[in-house]
Short mmCIF file of C-alpha atoms in Angstrom, two decimals:
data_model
loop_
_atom_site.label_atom_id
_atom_site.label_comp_id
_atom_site.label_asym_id
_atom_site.label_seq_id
_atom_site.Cartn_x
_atom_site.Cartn_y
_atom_site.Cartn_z
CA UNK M 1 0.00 0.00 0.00
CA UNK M 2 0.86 3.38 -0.83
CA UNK M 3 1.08 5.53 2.73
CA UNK M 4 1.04 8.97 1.03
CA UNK M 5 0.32 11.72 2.77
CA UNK M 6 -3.48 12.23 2.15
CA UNK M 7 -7.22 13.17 4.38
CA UNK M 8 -7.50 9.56 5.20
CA UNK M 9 -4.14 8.64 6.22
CA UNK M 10 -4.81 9.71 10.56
CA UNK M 11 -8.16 7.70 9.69
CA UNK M 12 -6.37 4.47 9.07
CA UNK M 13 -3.50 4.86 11.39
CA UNK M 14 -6.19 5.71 13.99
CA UNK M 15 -8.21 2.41 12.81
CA UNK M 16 -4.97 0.42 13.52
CA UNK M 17 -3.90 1.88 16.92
CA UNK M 18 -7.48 1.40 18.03
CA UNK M 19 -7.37 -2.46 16.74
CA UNK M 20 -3.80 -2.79 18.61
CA UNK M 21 -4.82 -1.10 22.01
CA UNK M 22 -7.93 -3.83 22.06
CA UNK M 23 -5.91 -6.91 21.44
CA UNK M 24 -2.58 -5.72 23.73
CA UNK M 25 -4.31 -3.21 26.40
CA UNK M 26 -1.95 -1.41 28.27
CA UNK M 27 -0.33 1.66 28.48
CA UNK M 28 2.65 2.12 27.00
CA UNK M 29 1.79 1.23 23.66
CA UNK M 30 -0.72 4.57 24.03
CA UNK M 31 2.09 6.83 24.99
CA UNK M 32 4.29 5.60 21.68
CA UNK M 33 1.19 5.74 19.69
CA UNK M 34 0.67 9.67 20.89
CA UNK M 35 4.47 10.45 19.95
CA UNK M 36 3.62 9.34 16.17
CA UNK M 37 0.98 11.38 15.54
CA UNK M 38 2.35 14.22 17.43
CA UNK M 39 5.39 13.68 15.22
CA UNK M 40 3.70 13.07 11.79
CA UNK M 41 1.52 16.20 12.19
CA UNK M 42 4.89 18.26 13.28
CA UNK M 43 6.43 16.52 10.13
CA UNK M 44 3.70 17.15 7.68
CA UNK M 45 3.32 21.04 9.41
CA UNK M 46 7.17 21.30 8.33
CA UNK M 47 7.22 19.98 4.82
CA UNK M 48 9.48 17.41 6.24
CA UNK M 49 7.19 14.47 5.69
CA UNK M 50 9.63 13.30 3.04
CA UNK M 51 12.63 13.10 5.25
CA UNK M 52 10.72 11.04 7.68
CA UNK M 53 8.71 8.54 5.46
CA UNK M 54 11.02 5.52 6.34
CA UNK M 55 10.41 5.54 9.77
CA UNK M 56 6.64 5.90 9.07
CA UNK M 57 6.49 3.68 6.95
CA UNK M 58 8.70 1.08 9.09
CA UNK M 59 6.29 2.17 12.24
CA UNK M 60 3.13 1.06 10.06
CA UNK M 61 5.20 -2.77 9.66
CA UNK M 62 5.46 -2.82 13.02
CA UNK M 63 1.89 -1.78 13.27
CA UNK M 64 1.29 -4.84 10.98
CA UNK M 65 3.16 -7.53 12.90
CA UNK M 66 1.48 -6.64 16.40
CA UNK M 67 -1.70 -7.29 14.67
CA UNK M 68 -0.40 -10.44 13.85
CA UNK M 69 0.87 -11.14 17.69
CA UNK M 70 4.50 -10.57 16.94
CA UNK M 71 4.22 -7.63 19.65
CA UNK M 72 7.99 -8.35 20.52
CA UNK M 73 9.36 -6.22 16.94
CA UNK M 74 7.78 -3.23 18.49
CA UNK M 75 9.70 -2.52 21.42
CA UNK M 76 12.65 -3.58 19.81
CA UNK M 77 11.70 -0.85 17.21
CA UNK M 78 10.89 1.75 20.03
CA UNK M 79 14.01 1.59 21.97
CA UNK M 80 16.22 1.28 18.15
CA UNK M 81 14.04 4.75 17.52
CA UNK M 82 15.03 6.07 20.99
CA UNK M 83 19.06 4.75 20.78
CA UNK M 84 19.83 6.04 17.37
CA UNK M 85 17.41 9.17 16.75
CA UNK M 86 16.10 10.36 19.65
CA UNK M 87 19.29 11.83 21.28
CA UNK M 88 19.66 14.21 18.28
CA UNK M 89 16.44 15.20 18.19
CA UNK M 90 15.84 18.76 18.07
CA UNK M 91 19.26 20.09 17.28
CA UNK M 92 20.86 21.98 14.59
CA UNK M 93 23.00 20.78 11.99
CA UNK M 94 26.03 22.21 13.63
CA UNK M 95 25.16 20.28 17.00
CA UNK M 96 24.54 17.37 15.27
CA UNK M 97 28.02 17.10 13.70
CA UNK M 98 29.92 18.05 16.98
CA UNK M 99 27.66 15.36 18.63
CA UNK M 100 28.55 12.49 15.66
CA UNK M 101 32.29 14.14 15.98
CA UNK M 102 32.21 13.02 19.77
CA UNK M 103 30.20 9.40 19.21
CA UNK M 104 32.84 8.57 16.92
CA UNK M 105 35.61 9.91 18.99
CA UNK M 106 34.48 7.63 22.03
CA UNK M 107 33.83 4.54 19.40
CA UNK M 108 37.11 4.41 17.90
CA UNK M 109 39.23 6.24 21.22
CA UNK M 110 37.66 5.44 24.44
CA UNK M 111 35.77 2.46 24.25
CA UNK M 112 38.57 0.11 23.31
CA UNK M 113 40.62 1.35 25.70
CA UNK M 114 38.06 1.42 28.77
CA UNK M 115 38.73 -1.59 30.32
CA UNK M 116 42.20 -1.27 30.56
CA UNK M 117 42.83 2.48 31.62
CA UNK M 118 40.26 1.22 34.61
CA UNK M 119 42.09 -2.13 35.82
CA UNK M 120 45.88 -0.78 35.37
CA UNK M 121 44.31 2.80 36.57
CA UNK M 122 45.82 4.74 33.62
CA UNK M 123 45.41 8.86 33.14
CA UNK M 124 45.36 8.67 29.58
CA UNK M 125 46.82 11.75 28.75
CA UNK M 126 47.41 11.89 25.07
CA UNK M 127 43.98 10.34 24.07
CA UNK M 128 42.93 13.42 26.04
CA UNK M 129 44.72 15.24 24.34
CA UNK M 130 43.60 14.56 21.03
CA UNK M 131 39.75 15.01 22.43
CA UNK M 132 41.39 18.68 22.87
CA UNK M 133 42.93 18.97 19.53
CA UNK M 134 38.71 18.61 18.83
CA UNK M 135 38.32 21.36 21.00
CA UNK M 136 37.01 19.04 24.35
CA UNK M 137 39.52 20.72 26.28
CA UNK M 138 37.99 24.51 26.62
CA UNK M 139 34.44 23.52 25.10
CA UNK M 140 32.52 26.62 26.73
CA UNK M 141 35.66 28.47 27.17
CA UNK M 142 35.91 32.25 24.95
CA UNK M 143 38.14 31.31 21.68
CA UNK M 144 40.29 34.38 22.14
CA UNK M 145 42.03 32.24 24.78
CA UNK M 146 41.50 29.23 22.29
CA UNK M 147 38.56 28.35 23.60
CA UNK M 148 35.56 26.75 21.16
CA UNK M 149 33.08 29.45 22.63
CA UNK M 150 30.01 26.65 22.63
CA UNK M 151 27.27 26.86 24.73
CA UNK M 152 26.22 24.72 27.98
CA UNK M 153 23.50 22.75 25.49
CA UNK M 154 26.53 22.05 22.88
CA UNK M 155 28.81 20.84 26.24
CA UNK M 156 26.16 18.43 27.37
CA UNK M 157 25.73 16.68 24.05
CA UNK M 158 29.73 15.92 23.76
CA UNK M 159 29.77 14.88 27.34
CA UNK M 160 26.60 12.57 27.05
CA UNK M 161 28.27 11.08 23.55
CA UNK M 162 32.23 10.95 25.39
CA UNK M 163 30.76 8.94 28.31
CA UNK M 164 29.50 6.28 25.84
CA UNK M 165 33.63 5.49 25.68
CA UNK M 166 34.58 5.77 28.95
CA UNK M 167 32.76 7.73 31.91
CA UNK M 168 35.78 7.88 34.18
CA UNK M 169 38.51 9.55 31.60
CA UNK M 170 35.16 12.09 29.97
CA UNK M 171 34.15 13.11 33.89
CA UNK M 172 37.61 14.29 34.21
CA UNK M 173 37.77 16.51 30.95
CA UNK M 174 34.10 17.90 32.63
CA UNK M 175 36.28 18.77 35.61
CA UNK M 176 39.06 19.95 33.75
CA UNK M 177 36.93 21.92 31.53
CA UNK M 178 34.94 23.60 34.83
CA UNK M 179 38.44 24.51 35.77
CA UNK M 180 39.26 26.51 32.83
CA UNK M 181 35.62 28.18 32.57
CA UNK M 182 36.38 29.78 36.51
CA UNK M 183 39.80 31.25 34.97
CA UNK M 184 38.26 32.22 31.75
CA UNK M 185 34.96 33.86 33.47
CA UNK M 186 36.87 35.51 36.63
CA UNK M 187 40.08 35.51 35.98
CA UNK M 188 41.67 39.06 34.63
CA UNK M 189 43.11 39.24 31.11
CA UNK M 190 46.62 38.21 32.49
CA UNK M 191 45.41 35.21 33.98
CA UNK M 192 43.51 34.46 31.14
CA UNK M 193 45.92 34.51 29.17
CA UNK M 194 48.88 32.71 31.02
CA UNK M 195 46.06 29.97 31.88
CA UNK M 196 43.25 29.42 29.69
CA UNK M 197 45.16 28.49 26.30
CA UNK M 198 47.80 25.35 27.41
CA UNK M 199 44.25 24.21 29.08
CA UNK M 200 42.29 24.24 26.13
CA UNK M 201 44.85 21.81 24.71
CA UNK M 202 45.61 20.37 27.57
CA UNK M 203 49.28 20.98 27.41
CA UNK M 204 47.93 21.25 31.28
CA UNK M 205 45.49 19.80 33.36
CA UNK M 206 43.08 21.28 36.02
CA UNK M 207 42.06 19.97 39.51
CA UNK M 208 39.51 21.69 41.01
CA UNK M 209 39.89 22.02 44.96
CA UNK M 210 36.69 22.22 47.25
CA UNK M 211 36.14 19.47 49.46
CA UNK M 212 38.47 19.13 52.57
CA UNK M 213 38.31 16.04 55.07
CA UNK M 214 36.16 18.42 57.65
CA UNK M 215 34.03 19.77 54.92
CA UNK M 216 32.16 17.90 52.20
CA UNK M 217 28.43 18.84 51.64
CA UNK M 218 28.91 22.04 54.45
CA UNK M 219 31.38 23.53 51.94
CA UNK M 220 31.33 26.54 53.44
CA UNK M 221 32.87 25.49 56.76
CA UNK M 222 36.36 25.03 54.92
CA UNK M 223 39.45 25.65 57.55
CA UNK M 224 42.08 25.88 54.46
CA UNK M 225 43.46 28.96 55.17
CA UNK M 226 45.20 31.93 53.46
CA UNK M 227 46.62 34.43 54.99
CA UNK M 228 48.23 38.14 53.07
CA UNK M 229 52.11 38.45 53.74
CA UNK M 230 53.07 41.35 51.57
CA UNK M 231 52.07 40.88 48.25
CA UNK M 232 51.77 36.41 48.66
CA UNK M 233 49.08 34.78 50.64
CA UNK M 234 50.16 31.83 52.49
CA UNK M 235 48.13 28.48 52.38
CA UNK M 236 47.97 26.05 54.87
CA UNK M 237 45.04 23.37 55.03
CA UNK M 238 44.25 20.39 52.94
CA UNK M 239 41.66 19.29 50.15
CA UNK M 240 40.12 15.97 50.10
CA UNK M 241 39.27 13.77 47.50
CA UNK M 242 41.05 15.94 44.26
CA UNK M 243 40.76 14.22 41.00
CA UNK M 244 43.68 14.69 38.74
CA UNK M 245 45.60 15.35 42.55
CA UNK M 246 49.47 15.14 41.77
CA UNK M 247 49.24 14.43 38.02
CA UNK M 248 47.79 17.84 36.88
CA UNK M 249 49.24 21.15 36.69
CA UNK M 250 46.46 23.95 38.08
CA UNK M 251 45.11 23.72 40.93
CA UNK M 252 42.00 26.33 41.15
CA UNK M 253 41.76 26.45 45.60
CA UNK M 254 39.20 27.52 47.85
CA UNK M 255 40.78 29.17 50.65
CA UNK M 256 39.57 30.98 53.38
CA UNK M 257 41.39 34.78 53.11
CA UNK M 258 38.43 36.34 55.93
CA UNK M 259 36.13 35.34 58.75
CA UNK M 260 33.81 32.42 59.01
CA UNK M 261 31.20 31.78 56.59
CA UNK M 262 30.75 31.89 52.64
CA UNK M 263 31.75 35.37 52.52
CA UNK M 264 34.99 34.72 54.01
CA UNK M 265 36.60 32.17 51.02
CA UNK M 266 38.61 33.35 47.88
CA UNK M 267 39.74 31.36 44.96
CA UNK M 268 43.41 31.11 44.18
CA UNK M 269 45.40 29.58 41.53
CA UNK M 270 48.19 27.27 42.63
CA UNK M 271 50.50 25.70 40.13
CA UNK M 272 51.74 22.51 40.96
CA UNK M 273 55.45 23.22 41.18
CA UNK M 274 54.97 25.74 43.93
CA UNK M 275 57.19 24.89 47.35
CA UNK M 276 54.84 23.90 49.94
CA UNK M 277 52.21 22.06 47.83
CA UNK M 278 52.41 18.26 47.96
CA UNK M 279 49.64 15.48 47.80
CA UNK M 280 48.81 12.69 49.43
CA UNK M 281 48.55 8.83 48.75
CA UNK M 282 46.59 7.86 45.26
CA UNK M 283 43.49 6.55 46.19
CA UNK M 284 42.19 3.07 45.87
CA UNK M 285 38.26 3.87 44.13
CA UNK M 286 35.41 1.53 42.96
CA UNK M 287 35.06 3.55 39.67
CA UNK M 288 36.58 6.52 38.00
CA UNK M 289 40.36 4.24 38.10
CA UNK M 290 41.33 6.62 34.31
CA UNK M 291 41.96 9.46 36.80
CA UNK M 292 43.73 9.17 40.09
CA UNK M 293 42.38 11.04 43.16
CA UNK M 294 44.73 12.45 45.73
CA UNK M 295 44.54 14.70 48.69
CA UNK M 296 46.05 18.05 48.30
CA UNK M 297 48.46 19.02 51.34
CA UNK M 298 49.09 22.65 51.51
CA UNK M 299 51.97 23.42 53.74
CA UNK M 300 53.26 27.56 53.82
CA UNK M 301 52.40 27.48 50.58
CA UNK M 302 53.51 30.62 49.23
CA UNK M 303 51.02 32.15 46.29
CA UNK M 304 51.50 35.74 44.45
CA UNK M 305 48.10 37.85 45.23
CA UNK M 306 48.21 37.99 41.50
CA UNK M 307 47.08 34.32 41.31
CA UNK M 308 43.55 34.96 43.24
CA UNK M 309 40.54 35.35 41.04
CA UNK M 310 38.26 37.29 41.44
CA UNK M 311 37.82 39.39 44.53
CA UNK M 312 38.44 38.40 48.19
CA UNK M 313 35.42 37.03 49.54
CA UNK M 314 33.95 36.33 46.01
CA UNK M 315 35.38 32.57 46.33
CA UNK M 316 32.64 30.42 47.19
CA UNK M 317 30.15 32.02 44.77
CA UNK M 318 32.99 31.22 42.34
CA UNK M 319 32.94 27.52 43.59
CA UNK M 320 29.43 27.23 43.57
CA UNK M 321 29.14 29.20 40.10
CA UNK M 322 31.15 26.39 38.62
CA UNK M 323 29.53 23.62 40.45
CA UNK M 324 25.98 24.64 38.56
CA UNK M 325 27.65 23.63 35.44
CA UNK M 326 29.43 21.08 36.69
CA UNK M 327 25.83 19.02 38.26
CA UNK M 328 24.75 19.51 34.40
CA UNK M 329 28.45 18.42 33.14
CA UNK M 330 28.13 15.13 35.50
CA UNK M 331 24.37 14.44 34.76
CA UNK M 332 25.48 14.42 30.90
CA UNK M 333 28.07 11.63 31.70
CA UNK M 334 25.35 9.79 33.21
CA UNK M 335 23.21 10.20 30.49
CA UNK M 336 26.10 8.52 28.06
CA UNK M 337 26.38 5.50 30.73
CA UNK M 338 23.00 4.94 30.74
CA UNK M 339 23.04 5.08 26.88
CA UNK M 340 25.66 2.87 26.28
CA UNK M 341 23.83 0.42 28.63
CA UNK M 342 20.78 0.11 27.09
CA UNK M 343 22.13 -0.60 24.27
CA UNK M 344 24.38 -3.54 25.95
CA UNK M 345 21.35 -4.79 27.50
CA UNK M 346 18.99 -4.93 24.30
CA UNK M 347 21.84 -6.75 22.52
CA UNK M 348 21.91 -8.93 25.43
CA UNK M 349 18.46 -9.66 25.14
CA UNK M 350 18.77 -10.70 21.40
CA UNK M 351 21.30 -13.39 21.50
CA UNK M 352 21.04 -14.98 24.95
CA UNK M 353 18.90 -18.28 24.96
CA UNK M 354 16.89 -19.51 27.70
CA UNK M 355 14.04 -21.82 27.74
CA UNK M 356 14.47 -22.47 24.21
CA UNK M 357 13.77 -18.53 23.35
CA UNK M 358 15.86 -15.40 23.02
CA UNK M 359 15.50 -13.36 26.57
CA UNK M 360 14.10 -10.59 24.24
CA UNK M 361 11.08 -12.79 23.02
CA UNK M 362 10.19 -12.20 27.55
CA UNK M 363 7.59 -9.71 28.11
CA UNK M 364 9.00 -8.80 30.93
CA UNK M 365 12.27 -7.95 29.89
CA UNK M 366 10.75 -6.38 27.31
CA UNK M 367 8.84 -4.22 29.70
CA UNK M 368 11.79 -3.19 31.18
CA UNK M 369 14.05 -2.25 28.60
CA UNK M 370 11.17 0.36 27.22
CA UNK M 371 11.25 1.89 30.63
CA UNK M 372 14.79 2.20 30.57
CA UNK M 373 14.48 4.03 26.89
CA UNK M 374 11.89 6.10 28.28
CA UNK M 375 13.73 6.96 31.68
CA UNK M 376 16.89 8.00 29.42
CA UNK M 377 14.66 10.30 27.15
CA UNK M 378 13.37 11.75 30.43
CA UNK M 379 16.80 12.42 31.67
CA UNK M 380 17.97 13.45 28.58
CA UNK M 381 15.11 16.02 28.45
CA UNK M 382 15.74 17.74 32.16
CA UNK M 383 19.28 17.77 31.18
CA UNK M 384 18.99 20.15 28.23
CA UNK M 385 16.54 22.14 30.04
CA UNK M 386 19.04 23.10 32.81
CA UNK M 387 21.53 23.75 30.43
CA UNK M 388 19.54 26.16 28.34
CA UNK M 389 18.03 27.84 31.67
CA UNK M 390 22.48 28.11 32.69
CA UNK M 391 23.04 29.44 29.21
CA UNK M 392 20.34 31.99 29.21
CA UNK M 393 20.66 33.54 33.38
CA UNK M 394 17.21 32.52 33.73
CA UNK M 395 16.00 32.54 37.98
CA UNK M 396 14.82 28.90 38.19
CA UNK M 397 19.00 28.01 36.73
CA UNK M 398 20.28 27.00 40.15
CA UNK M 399 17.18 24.78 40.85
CA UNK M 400 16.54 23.32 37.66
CA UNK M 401 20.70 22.26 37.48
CA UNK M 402 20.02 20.89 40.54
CA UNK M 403 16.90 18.69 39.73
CA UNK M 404 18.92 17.39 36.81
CA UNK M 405 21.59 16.06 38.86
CA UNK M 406 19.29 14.74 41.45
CA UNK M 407 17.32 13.00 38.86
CA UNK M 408 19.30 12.05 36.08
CA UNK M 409 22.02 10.33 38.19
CA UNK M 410 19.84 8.22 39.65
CA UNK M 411 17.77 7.33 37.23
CA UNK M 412 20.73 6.54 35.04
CA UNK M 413 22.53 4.87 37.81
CA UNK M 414 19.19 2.67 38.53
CA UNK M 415 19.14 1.62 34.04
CA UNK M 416 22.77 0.75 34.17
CA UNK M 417 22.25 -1.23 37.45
CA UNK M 418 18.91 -3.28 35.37
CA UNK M 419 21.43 -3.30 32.70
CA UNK M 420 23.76 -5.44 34.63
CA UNK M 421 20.88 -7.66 36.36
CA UNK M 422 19.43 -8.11 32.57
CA UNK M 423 22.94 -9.77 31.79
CA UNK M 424 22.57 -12.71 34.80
CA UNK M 425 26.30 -13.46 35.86
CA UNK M 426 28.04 -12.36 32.86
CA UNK M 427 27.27 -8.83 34.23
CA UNK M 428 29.39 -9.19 37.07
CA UNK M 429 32.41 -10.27 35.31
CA UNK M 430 34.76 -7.61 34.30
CA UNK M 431 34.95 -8.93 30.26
CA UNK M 432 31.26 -7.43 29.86
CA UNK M 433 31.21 -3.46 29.92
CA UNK M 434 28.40 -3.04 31.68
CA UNK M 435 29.29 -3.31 34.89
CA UNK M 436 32.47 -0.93 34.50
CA UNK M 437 29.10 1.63 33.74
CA UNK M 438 27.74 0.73 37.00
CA UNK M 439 30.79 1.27 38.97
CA UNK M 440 31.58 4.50 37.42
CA UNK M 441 28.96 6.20 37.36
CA UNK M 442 27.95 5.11 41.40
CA UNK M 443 30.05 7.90 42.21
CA UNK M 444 27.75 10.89 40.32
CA UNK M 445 24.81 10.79 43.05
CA UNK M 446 27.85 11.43 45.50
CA UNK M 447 30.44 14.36 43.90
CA UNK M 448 29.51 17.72 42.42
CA UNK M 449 26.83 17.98 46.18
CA UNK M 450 25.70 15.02 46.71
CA UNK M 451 22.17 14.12 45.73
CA UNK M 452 20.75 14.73 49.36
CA UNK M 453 21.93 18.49 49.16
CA UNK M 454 20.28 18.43 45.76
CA UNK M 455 17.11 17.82 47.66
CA UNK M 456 18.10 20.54 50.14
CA UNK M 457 18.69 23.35 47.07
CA UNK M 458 15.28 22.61 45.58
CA UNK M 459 13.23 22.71 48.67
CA UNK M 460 14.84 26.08 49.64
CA UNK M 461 14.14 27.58 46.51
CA UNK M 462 10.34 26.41 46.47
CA UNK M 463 10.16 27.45 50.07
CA UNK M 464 11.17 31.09 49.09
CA UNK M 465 8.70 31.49 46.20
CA UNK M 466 6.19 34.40 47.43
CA UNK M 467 2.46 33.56 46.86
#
């Protein structure tokens, strides 16, 4: 049959639906069946009909063979639709190719690499380096200080598609690349300048430096001190839990330069070959092995005044200026975990036996991969919200950044973890990706404020709304 576009054409796929929804009854099917139409009448609106009449036409087959009781091709079709179209839905042309430009860069220089840089814990500098030589290194810093000048949208999609490689080594470059926005974005044309380019190619590598051992989630209770001696301050304190600690180069420190409180923290730049800076033992971690994690001992650490940014006092709204785009930078990782392990699970499903059947011919599973496809779209969604509402200054920025984080990393932590289960035993063994995913990205509902704090942030701000 012809499927044209003509009057009758929402009459029969309207006649069909209906037929489905009486012989399968239940819910989901409705929700897919509501995203076609809504799509074919934004299609047809568009003139763009044309471009889309393959996957019409394939959704009508599918339409066919649930008629027919072979209900299992449609949420095969529905989570193919979701894995290969539905994360570049929306965008221009331009984000499009920076997005294929970072899915191909974690295909052919991440992924085979993963499992190694994680058990012989490897910082694999030069593959970083040629993600910079893409422009990864300094993706929303200015380009006069070699920067690619993209916007927090644009940074989400190439951390969602870098993640699909390797979460560990692409949540490093998100912290590296936080580093270099705080020097680009408060830093004074001198620092900018001595700083921002060698990061952008990561010639050098950025820590960023927070959390001490007293102070996690009550950040502003840091005892790190700095104290003005002529025209240095001198540190003394330590930071906890410093990814990158003693392999990178910059280390952009929250220091306390005043009284107690938030308004009593500056942010200084300490290089790493500065007397009086040392670091302590590398960590043993479940996840994130690609980058080491070190303490940072500060010991009379002499600094030039030159080195602070910003203003003193102005520190911790630096820290927690970067730390919005960082819960958006961390929930995009997430979002490439949780992609690459749906797709490890549906394959899964199509070549393991049991009981004489393919796991994917079980309703159940079945069941449960489409929520995971539909969870991920969800994320997905949030995510580019709170990166617009970043990009644009809007009020509700702080909270929405915040919901994504809270939500996205667990809900992507949650499909990886049905991911694994969906693989039985061979998801626990360290040949099958999947459980690399889970271990990594455990870490995300913990770093960047953990996800209780999250909870804390949005509840304030909905407690302060007036009437």
């Amino acid at each position: 049959m012809d499927f044209t576009v003509s009057q009758n054409f929402f009459e029969f796929v309207l006649q069909e639906v209906n037929f489905c929804l009486k012989k399968l009854a239940f819910a989901f099917l409705t929700a897919c069946v509501y995203w076609f139409l809504t799509s074919l009448k934004i299609c047809i609106s568009r003139g763009l009909y044309d471009a889309n009449a393959e996957r019409h036409r394939m959704f009508l087959c599918w339409l066919r063979a649930v008629r027919s009781g072979e209900n299992q091709g449609l949420y095969l079709f529905l989570v193919l639709h979701f894995l290969n179209g539905a994360s570049a839905h929306g965008l221009s042309d331009e984000q499009k190719e920076f997005q294929k430009m970072a899915f191909d860069f974690a295909a052919n220089e991440m992924s085979p690499h993963m499992a190694e840089w994680d058990e012989k814990e490897i910082f694999p500098v030069e593959t970083m380096r040629k993600a910079a030589q893409l422009g990864f290194g300094g993706i929303y810093v200015q380009p006069e200080v070699g920067g690619s000048g993209l916007s927090r949208l644009d940074t989400s999609l190439i951390f969602e598609a870098l993640s699909t490689g390797c979460v560990s080594t692409t949540a490093y470059i998100s912290i590296h690349n936080m580093c270099n926005w705080m020097i680009d974005t408060f830093g004074n044309t001198e620092q900018r300048e001595k700083y921002c380019p060698e990061l952008c190619t990561m010639d050098k590598f950025a820590s960023y430096c927070l959390t001490e051992p007293g102070s996690g989630s009550d950040a502003a209770s840091l005892l790190t001190t700095a104290k003005l001696e002529g025209d240095h301050y001198v540190l003394n304190g330590s930071k906890a839990f410093i990814s990158g600690g003693g392999d990178t180069d910059v280390y952009v420190v929250m220091c306390r330069t005043g009284g107690k409180g938030p308004k009593g923290i500056s942010c200084v730049v300490v290089e790493k070959d500065t007397p009086g800076l040392s670091f302590g033992k590398k960590e043993k971690k479940v996840g994130w092995n690609s980058q080491p994690t070190r303490s940072v001992i500060l010991e009379d650490c002499h600094v030039p005044v030159t080195s602070r940014l910003g203003q003193e006092g102005q520190g911790f709204n630096i820290a927690m200026r970067g730390l919005n785009g960082g819960r958006i930078n961390i929930a995009s990782c997430s979002l490439g975990a949780a992609h690459a392990c749906v797709q490890l699970a549906r394959d899964h499903l199509l070549v393991r036996k049991q009981f004489g059947d393919t796991l994917s011919s079980n309703q159940f599973l079945q069941f449960k991969l489409a929520e995971m496809a539909t969870k991920l779209v969800a994320s997905r969604l949030l995510v580019r919200e709170a990166a617009l509402a970043l990009q644009e200054g809007r009020s509700d920025a702080v909270s929405l950044c915040s919901m994504a984080k809270l939500f996205v990393t667990d809900e992507c932590f949650n499909i990886c973890n049905q991911a694994l289960q969906m693989h039985g035993g061979y998801g626990y063994l360290k040949d099958y990706a999947v459980q690399q995913f889970v271990r990594d990205i455990r870490v995300h509902q913990i770093l960047e404020g953990t996800n209780e704090v999250m909870r804390m942030i949005i509840a304030r701000s909905l407690l302060s709304e007036s009437g």
